[in-house]
Amino acid sequence: SQQGEEDPQALSIQEGENATMNCSYKTSINNLQWYRQNSGRGLVHLILIRSNEREKHSGRLRVTLDTSKKSSSLLITASRAADTASYFCATAFNAGGTSYGKLTFGQGTILTVHP
Amino acid sequence: NAGVTQTPKFRVLKTGQSMTLLCAQDMNHEYMYWYRQDPGMGLRLIHYSVGEGTTAKGEVPDGYNVSRLKKQNFLLGLESAAPSQTSVYFCASSYGGFNQPQHFGDGTRLSIL
């Protein structure tokens, strides 16, 4: 399996601090995506980074990708209580054109931001 | 726009009963997916569809069937529910394949007694 694995499993910080979550995977990928899930809700897409990209930004989010180390990180700057959620990385690979958009999700990092 | 809508939101079944979960999307997406989410397991793909009239098996298809008779709808069926199928089920859709973000519904919480 080339399932992504997030680290840490849980992260607790104070409002205003930065939060960094890491994702490692096992096989070559086409792209890596980060999703957020609030309690009791569905997943919401945050950022997609392709295998030929090294860094992407979206507002307070910064994602890096190191394909040589098969790892990615998600940085949330100046965190807010509303950022409290679970964060998942998902990897997509193209197995000879048969992947058809299949994503493999990690187990997630639970982020708690205290006011 | 509603995005991806799942019905029902909650359901309790007895072992051996059958039911169908409905997913509807209003974004004209070609691809649709059914996942299950269990504690400590992340999301696992059950079945998916790359277009109207097509279905394919995902990672954990056993005990489930699907149908995509209309582009906007993707149905997940449990023919004979088992306690191991107690889970939260998520439907998702995407415009294209693996290069596109997936849009998720809010899930169906299913308990099998």
PDB file of C-alpha atoms in Angstrom:
ATOM      1  CA  SER A   1       0.000   0.000   0.000  1.00  0.00           C
ATOM      2  CA  GLN A   2       1.198   3.511  -0.680  1.00  0.00           C
ATOM      3  CA  GLN A   3      -1.015   4.993   2.001  1.00  0.00           C
ATOM      4  CA  GLY A   4       0.119   8.288   3.402  1.00  0.00           C
ATOM      5  CA  GLU A   5       0.975   8.430   7.060  1.00  0.00           C
ATOM      6  CA  GLU A   6       0.556  11.652   8.995  1.00  0.00           C
ATOM      7  CA  ASP A   7       2.691  12.772  11.865  1.00  0.00           C
ATOM      8  CA  PRO A   8       1.920  13.693  14.572  1.00  0.00           C
ATOM      9  CA  GLN A   9      -1.354  11.892  15.241  1.00  0.00           C
ATOM     10  CA  ALA A  10      -2.478  14.772  17.435  1.00  0.00           C
ATOM     11  CA  LEU A  11      -1.262  18.353  17.868  1.00  0.00           C
ATOM     12  CA  SER A  12      -2.376  20.869  20.467  1.00  0.00           C
ATOM     13  CA  ILE A  13      -1.342  24.521  20.193  1.00  0.00           C
ATOM     14  CA  GLN A  14      -2.358  28.008  21.273  1.00  0.00           C
ATOM     15  CA  GLU A  15      -4.085  30.472  18.999  1.00  0.00           C
ATOM     16  CA  GLY A  16      -1.547  32.482  17.047  1.00  0.00           C
ATOM     17  CA  GLU A  17       1.052  29.713  16.930  1.00  0.00           C
ATOM     18  CA  ASN A  18       2.026  27.859  13.777  1.00  0.00           C
ATOM     19  CA  ALA A  19       1.010  24.256  13.205  1.00  0.00           C
ATOM     20  CA  THR A  20       3.041  21.824  11.125  1.00  0.00           C
ATOM     21  CA  MET A  21       1.801  18.431  10.028  1.00  0.00           C
ATOM     22  CA  ASN A  22       3.792  15.902   8.066  1.00  0.00           C
ATOM     23  CA  CYS A  23       2.857  13.193   5.622  1.00  0.00           C
ATOM     24  CA  SER A  24       4.998  10.342   4.347  1.00  0.00           C
ATOM     25  CA  TYR A  25       4.170   7.901   1.588  1.00  0.00           C
ATOM     26  CA  LYS A  26       5.739   4.838   0.022  1.00  0.00           C
ATOM     27  CA  THR A  27       5.526   4.909  -3.771  1.00  0.00           C
ATOM     28  CA  SER A  28       5.873   7.450  -6.557  1.00  0.00           C
ATOM     29  CA  ILE A  29       2.930   9.789  -6.828  1.00  0.00           C
ATOM     30  CA  ASN A  30       1.271  12.001  -9.391  1.00  0.00           C
ATOM     31  CA  ASN A  31       0.054  14.492  -6.812  1.00  0.00           C
ATOM     32  CA  LEU A  32      -0.586  14.894  -3.116  1.00  0.00           C
ATOM     33  CA  GLN A  33      -3.634  16.588  -1.646  1.00  0.00           C
ATOM     34  CA  TRP A  34      -4.467  17.921   1.799  1.00  0.00           C
ATOM     35  CA  TYR A  35      -7.973  17.887   3.215  1.00  0.00           C
ATOM     36  CA  ARG A  36      -9.563  19.230   6.392  1.00  0.00           C
ATOM     37  CA  GLN A  37     -12.407  17.571   8.268  1.00  0.00           C
ATOM     38  CA  ASN A  38     -14.357  19.348  10.948  1.00  0.00           C
ATOM     39  CA  SER A  39     -16.081  17.196  13.529  1.00  0.00           C
ATOM     40  CA  GLY A  40     -19.168  15.528  12.110  1.00  0.00           C
ATOM     41  CA  ARG A  41     -18.624  16.914   8.616  1.00  0.00           C
ATOM     42  CA  GLY A  42     -17.211  15.779   5.316  1.00  0.00           C
ATOM     43  CA  LEU A  43     -13.705  16.446   4.056  1.00  0.00           C
ATOM     44  CA  VAL A  44     -12.886  19.764   2.488  1.00  0.00           C
ATOM     45  CA  HIS A  45     -10.112  20.086  -0.072  1.00  0.00           C
ATOM     46  CA  LEU A  46      -7.309  22.492   0.894  1.00  0.00           C
ATOM     47  CA  ILE A  47      -4.407  22.206  -1.532  1.00  0.00           C
ATOM     48  CA  LEU A  48      -3.221  19.955  -4.349  1.00  0.00           C
ATOM     49  CA  ILE A  49       0.507  19.829  -5.087  1.00  0.00           C
ATOM     50  CA  ARG A  50       1.806  18.005  -8.131  1.00  0.00           C
ATOM     51  CA  SER A  51       4.878  15.808  -8.144  1.00  0.00           C
ATOM     52  CA  ASN A  52       6.886  18.385 -10.108  1.00  0.00           C
ATOM     53  CA  GLU A  53       6.096  21.150  -7.606  1.00  0.00           C
ATOM     54  CA  ARG A  54       8.000  21.780  -4.398  1.00  0.00           C
ATOM     55  CA  GLU A  55       5.876  24.355  -2.594  1.00  0.00           C
ATOM     56  CA  LYS A  56       2.403  25.881  -2.774  1.00  0.00           C
ATOM     57  CA  HIS A  57       0.654  28.554  -0.777  1.00  0.00           C
ATOM     58  CA  SER A  58      -2.989  29.305  -0.120  1.00  0.00           C
ATOM     59  CA  GLY A  59      -3.731  32.038   2.372  1.00  0.00           C
ATOM     60  CA  ARG A  60      -2.287  30.913   5.714  1.00  0.00           C
ATOM     61  CA  LEU A  61      -1.488  27.462   4.341  1.00  0.00           C
ATOM     62  CA  ARG A  62       1.879  26.397   2.992  1.00  0.00           C
ATOM     63  CA  VAL A  63       2.492  22.933   1.587  1.00  0.00           C
ATOM     64  CA  THR A  64       5.865  21.505   0.661  1.00  0.00           C
ATOM     65  CA  LEU A  65       6.636  18.313  -1.206  1.00  0.00           C
ATOM     66  CA  ASP A  66       9.930  16.417  -1.199  1.00  0.00           C
ATOM     67  CA  THR A  67       9.621  13.541  -3.649  1.00  0.00           C
ATOM     68  CA  SER A  68      13.144  12.315  -2.885  1.00  0.00           C
ATOM     69  CA  LYS A  69      12.102  11.755   0.737  1.00  0.00           C
ATOM     70  CA  LYS A  70       8.524  10.836  -0.191  1.00  0.00           C
ATOM     71  CA  SER A  71       7.181  13.356   2.273  1.00  0.00           C
ATOM     72  CA  SER A  72       5.037  16.474   2.469  1.00  0.00           C
ATOM     73  CA  SER A  73       4.282  19.007   5.131  1.00  0.00           C
ATOM     74  CA  LEU A  74       1.348  21.312   5.782  1.00  0.00           C
ATOM     75  CA  LEU A  75       2.051  24.511   7.677  1.00  0.00           C
ATOM     76  CA  ILE A  76      -0.790  26.610   9.061  1.00  0.00           C
ATOM     77  CA  THR A  77       0.461  30.010  10.166  1.00  0.00           C
ATOM     78  CA  ALA A  78      -1.107  32.195  12.846  1.00  0.00           C
ATOM     79  CA  SER A  79      -3.568  29.489  13.796  1.00  0.00           C
ATOM     80  CA  ARG A  80      -7.102  30.242  14.946  1.00  0.00           C
ATOM     81  CA  ALA A  81      -9.546  28.288  17.060  1.00  0.00           C
ATOM     82  CA  ALA A  82     -11.548  27.724  13.868  1.00  0.00           C
ATOM     83  CA  ASP A  83      -8.605  25.722  12.463  1.00  0.00           C
ATOM     84  CA  THR A  84      -9.401  22.973  14.979  1.00  0.00           C
ATOM     85  CA  ALA A  85     -10.071  19.925  12.806  1.00  0.00           C
ATOM     86  CA  SER A  86      -8.541  16.728  11.472  1.00  0.00           C
ATOM     87  CA  TYR A  87      -6.163  17.104   8.560  1.00  0.00           C
ATOM     88  CA  PHE A  88      -5.571  14.354   6.028  1.00  0.00           C
ATOM     89  CA  CYS A  89      -3.065  13.917   3.270  1.00  0.00           C
ATOM     90  CA  ALA A  90      -4.093  11.904   0.247  1.00  0.00           C
ATOM     91  CA  THR A  91      -1.829  10.586  -2.468  1.00  0.00           C
ATOM     92  CA  ALA A  92      -2.726   9.898  -6.070  1.00  0.00           C
ATOM     93  CA  PHE A  93      -0.677   7.713  -8.346  1.00  0.00           C
ATOM     94  CA  ASN A  94      -1.055   6.666 -11.937  1.00  0.00           C
ATOM     95  CA  ALA A  95      -0.647   2.935 -12.257  1.00  0.00           C
ATOM     96  CA  GLY A  96      -0.436   2.714 -16.036  1.00  0.00           C
ATOM     97  CA  GLY A  97      -3.444   4.966 -16.499  1.00  0.00           C
ATOM     98  CA  THR A  98      -5.754   2.801 -14.447  1.00  0.00           C
ATOM     99  CA  SER A  99      -5.946   4.836 -11.259  1.00  0.00           C
ATOM    100  CA  TYR A 100      -9.063   6.730 -12.351  1.00  0.00           C
ATOM    101  CA  GLY A 101      -8.741   9.368  -9.677  1.00  0.00           C
ATOM    102  CA  LYS A 102      -8.252   7.091  -6.751  1.00  0.00           C
ATOM    103  CA  LEU A 103      -6.828   8.765  -3.701  1.00  0.00           C
ATOM    104  CA  THR A 104      -5.255   6.943  -0.791  1.00  0.00           C
ATOM    105  CA  PHE A 105      -5.804   8.725   2.500  1.00  0.00           C
ATOM    106  CA  GLY A 106      -3.696   8.714   5.610  1.00  0.00           C
ATOM    107  CA  GLN A 107      -5.119   8.378   9.097  1.00  0.00           C
ATOM    108  CA  GLY A 108      -5.007  12.096   9.766  1.00  0.00           C
ATOM    109  CA  THR A 109      -3.644  14.562  12.305  1.00  0.00           C
ATOM    110  CA  ILE A 110      -6.059  15.936  14.892  1.00  0.00           C
ATOM    111  CA  LEU A 111      -5.271  19.614  15.414  1.00  0.00           C
ATOM    112  CA  THR A 112      -6.639  21.444  18.439  1.00  0.00           C
ATOM    113  CA  VAL A 113      -6.133  25.190  18.636  1.00  0.00           C
ATOM    114  CA  HIS A 114      -6.852  26.656  22.072  1.00  0.00           C
ATOM    115  CA  PRO A 115      -8.215  30.234  22.262  1.00  0.00           C
TER     116      PRO A 115
ATOM    117  CA  ASN B   1     -25.461  24.989  -5.105  1.00  0.00           C
ATOM    118  CA  ALA B   2     -25.824  22.097  -2.684  1.00  0.00           C
ATOM    119  CA  GLY B   3     -22.632  20.315  -3.827  1.00  0.00           C
ATOM    120  CA  VAL B   4     -22.721  16.691  -2.678  1.00  0.00           C
ATOM    121  CA  THR B   5     -25.782  15.580  -0.730  1.00  0.00           C
ATOM    122  CA  GLN B   6     -26.029  12.282   1.104  1.00  0.00           C
ATOM    123  CA  THR B   7     -29.208  10.694   2.414  1.00  0.00           C
ATOM    124  CA  PRO B   8     -29.930   9.518   5.010  1.00  0.00           C
ATOM    125  CA  LYS B   9     -27.631  11.179   7.536  1.00  0.00           C
ATOM    126  CA  PHE B  10     -28.126   8.507  10.197  1.00  0.00           C
ATOM    127  CA  ARG B  11     -29.445   4.974  10.116  1.00  0.00           C
ATOM    128  CA  VAL B  12     -29.571   1.990  12.443  1.00  0.00           C
ATOM    129  CA  LEU B  13     -30.008  -1.453  10.922  1.00  0.00           C
ATOM    130  CA  LYS B  14     -30.280  -4.945  12.238  1.00  0.00           C
ATOM    131  CA  THR B  15     -27.913  -7.633  10.998  1.00  0.00           C
ATOM    132  CA  GLY B  16     -29.163  -9.067   7.736  1.00  0.00           C
ATOM    133  CA  GLN B  17     -31.246  -6.069   6.713  1.00  0.00           C
ATOM    134  CA  SER B  18     -30.615  -4.276   3.457  1.00  0.00           C
ATOM    135  CA  MET B  19     -30.513  -0.615   2.617  1.00  0.00           C
ATOM    136  CA  THR B  20     -29.406   1.881   0.005  1.00  0.00           C
ATOM    137  CA  LEU B  21     -27.433   5.051   0.588  1.00  0.00           C
ATOM    138  CA  LEU B  22     -28.037   7.823  -1.910  1.00  0.00           C
ATOM    139  CA  CYS B  23     -25.504  10.366  -3.101  1.00  0.00           C
ATOM    140  CA  ALA B  24     -26.425  13.258  -5.354  1.00  0.00           C
ATOM    141  CA  GLN B  25     -24.161  15.932  -6.820  1.00  0.00           C
ATOM    142  CA  ASP B  26     -25.136  19.032  -8.735  1.00  0.00           C
ATOM    143  CA  MET B  27     -21.697  19.954 -10.105  1.00  0.00           C
ATOM    144  CA  ASN B  28     -21.917  17.869 -13.288  1.00  0.00           C
ATOM    145  CA  HIS B  29     -18.933  15.813 -12.148  1.00  0.00           C
ATOM    146  CA  GLU B  30     -17.994  12.684 -14.072  1.00  0.00           C
ATOM    147  CA  TYR B  31     -16.298  10.848 -11.217  1.00  0.00           C
ATOM    148  CA  MET B  32     -18.028   9.707  -8.038  1.00  0.00           C
ATOM    149  CA  TYR B  33     -16.759   7.697  -5.087  1.00  0.00           C
ATOM    150  CA  TRP B  34     -17.935   5.909  -1.969  1.00  0.00           C
ATOM    151  CA  TYR B  35     -15.638   5.730   1.051  1.00  0.00           C
ATOM    152  CA  ARG B  36     -15.968   4.410   4.539  1.00  0.00           C
ATOM    153  CA  GLN B  37     -14.261   6.024   7.512  1.00  0.00           C
ATOM    154  CA  ASP B  38     -13.440   4.022  10.605  1.00  0.00           C
ATOM    155  CA  PRO B  39     -11.520   5.167  13.699  1.00  0.00           C
ATOM    156  CA  GLY B  40      -7.782   4.909  13.146  1.00  0.00           C
ATOM    157  CA  MET B  41      -8.224   3.691   9.559  1.00  0.00           C
ATOM    158  CA  GLY B  42      -8.554   6.880   7.537  1.00  0.00           C
ATOM    159  CA  LEU B  43     -10.833   6.746   4.511  1.00  0.00           C
ATOM    160  CA  ARG B  44     -11.004   3.599   2.425  1.00  0.00           C
ATOM    161  CA  LEU B  45     -12.442   3.482  -1.062  1.00  0.00           C
ATOM    162  CA  ILE B  46     -15.355   1.076  -1.500  1.00  0.00           C
ATOM    163  CA  HIS B  47     -16.457   1.612  -5.114  1.00  0.00           C
ATOM    164  CA  TYR B  48     -16.152   4.378  -7.641  1.00  0.00           C
ATOM    165  CA  SER B  49     -17.539   5.447 -11.000  1.00  0.00           C
ATOM    166  CA  VAL B  50     -15.843   7.258 -13.871  1.00  0.00           C
ATOM    167  CA  GLY B  51     -19.099   8.166 -15.587  1.00  0.00           C
ATOM    168  CA  GLU B  52     -22.772   7.402 -15.993  1.00  0.00           C
ATOM    169  CA  GLY B  53     -23.375   3.676 -16.290  1.00  0.00           C
ATOM    170  CA  THR B  54     -19.904   2.686 -15.041  1.00  0.00           C
ATOM    171  CA  THR B  55     -18.770   1.299 -11.705  1.00  0.00           C
ATOM    172  CA  ALA B  56     -15.555  -0.219 -10.424  1.00  0.00           C
ATOM    173  CA  LYS B  57     -14.265  -1.818  -7.233  1.00  0.00           C
ATOM    174  CA  GLY B  58     -12.130   0.052  -4.788  1.00  0.00           C
ATOM    175  CA  GLU B  59     -10.088  -1.154  -1.839  1.00  0.00           C
ATOM    176  CA  VAL B  60     -12.888  -2.693   0.278  1.00  0.00           C
ATOM    177  CA  PRO B  61     -15.798  -3.640  -2.048  1.00  0.00           C
ATOM    178  CA  ASP B  62     -16.997  -6.853  -0.412  1.00  0.00           C
ATOM    179  CA  GLY B  63     -20.549  -6.703   0.916  1.00  0.00           C
ATOM    180  CA  TYR B  64     -21.437  -3.602  -1.101  1.00  0.00           C
ATOM    181  CA  ASN B  65     -22.926  -2.924  -4.511  1.00  0.00           C
ATOM    182  CA  VAL B  66     -23.264   0.336  -6.409  1.00  0.00           C
ATOM    183  CA  SER B  67     -25.128   1.784  -9.341  1.00  0.00           C
ATOM    184  CA  ARG B  68     -24.710   4.940 -11.418  1.00  0.00           C
ATOM    185  CA  LEU B  69     -27.818   5.072 -13.594  1.00  0.00           C
ATOM    186  CA  LYS B  70     -27.795   8.856 -13.745  1.00  0.00           C
ATOM    187  CA  LYS B  71     -24.728  11.065 -13.870  1.00  0.00           C
ATOM    188  CA  GLN B  72     -25.745  13.014 -10.800  1.00  0.00           C
ATOM    189  CA  ASN B  73     -26.537  10.029  -8.577  1.00  0.00           C
ATOM    190  CA  PHE B  74     -24.399   7.267  -7.099  1.00  0.00           C
ATOM    191  CA  LEU B  75     -26.106   4.632  -4.957  1.00  0.00           C
ATOM    192  CA  LEU B  76     -24.423   2.365  -2.430  1.00  0.00           C
ATOM    193  CA  GLY B  77     -26.279  -0.782  -1.415  1.00  0.00           C
ATOM    194  CA  LEU B  78     -25.823  -3.168   1.456  1.00  0.00           C
ATOM    195  CA  GLU B  79     -27.610  -6.402   0.614  1.00  0.00           C
ATOM    196  CA  SER B  80     -27.227  -8.114   3.998  1.00  0.00           C
ATOM    197  CA  ALA B  81     -25.834  -5.774   6.627  1.00  0.00           C
ATOM    198  CA  ALA B  82     -23.184  -7.035   9.037  1.00  0.00           C
ATOM    199  CA  PRO B  83     -21.874  -5.411  12.241  1.00  0.00           C
ATOM    200  CA  SER B  84     -18.490  -4.970  10.521  1.00  0.00           C
ATOM    201  CA  GLN B  85     -20.186  -2.501   8.183  1.00  0.00           C
ATOM    202  CA  THR B  86     -20.882  -0.102  11.040  1.00  0.00           C
ATOM    203  CA  SER B  87     -19.085   3.007   9.870  1.00  0.00           C
ATOM    204  CA  VAL B  88     -19.409   6.512   8.530  1.00  0.00           C
ATOM    205  CA  TYR B  89     -19.901   6.490   4.771  1.00  0.00           C
ATOM    206  CA  PHE B  90     -18.803   9.383   2.604  1.00  0.00           C
ATOM    207  CA  CYS B  91     -19.632  10.097  -0.974  1.00  0.00           C
ATOM    208  CA  ALA B  92     -17.396  12.302  -3.077  1.00  0.00           C
ATOM    209  CA  SER B  93     -17.260  13.577  -6.619  1.00  0.00           C
ATOM    210  CA  SER B  94     -14.669  15.156  -8.867  1.00  0.00           C
ATOM    211  CA  TYR B  95     -14.633  16.805 -12.268  1.00  0.00           C
ATOM    212  CA  GLY B  96     -11.785  14.706 -13.545  1.00  0.00           C
ATOM    213  CA  GLY B  97      -9.597  11.950 -12.240  1.00  0.00           C
ATOM    214  CA  PHE B  98      -6.687  11.983  -9.866  1.00  0.00           C
ATOM    215  CA  ASN B  99      -5.542  15.473 -10.862  1.00  0.00           C
ATOM    216  CA  GLN B 100      -8.650  17.078  -9.467  1.00  0.00           C
ATOM    217  CA  PRO B 101      -9.856  17.774  -5.922  1.00  0.00           C
ATOM    218  CA  GLN B 102     -12.674  15.671  -4.583  1.00  0.00           C
ATOM    219  CA  HIS B 103     -15.806  17.224  -3.096  1.00  0.00           C
ATOM    220  CA  PHE B 104     -17.336  15.373  -0.182  1.00  0.00           C
ATOM    221  CA  GLY B 105     -20.772  15.083   1.327  1.00  0.00           C
ATOM    222  CA  ASP B 106     -21.273  15.240   5.087  1.00  0.00           C
ATOM    223  CA  GLY B 107     -21.566  11.502   5.500  1.00  0.00           C
ATOM    224  CA  THR B 108     -24.046   8.844   6.559  1.00  0.00           C
ATOM    225  CA  ARG B 109     -23.552   7.390  10.023  1.00  0.00           C
ATOM    226  CA  LEU B 110     -24.618   3.760   9.860  1.00  0.00           C
ATOM    227  CA  SER B 111     -24.878   1.393  12.810  1.00  0.00           C
ATOM    228  CA  ILE B 112     -25.516  -2.310  12.370  1.00  0.00           C
ATOM    229  CA  LEU B 113     -26.795  -4.072  15.470  1.00  0.00           C
TER     230      LEU B 113
END
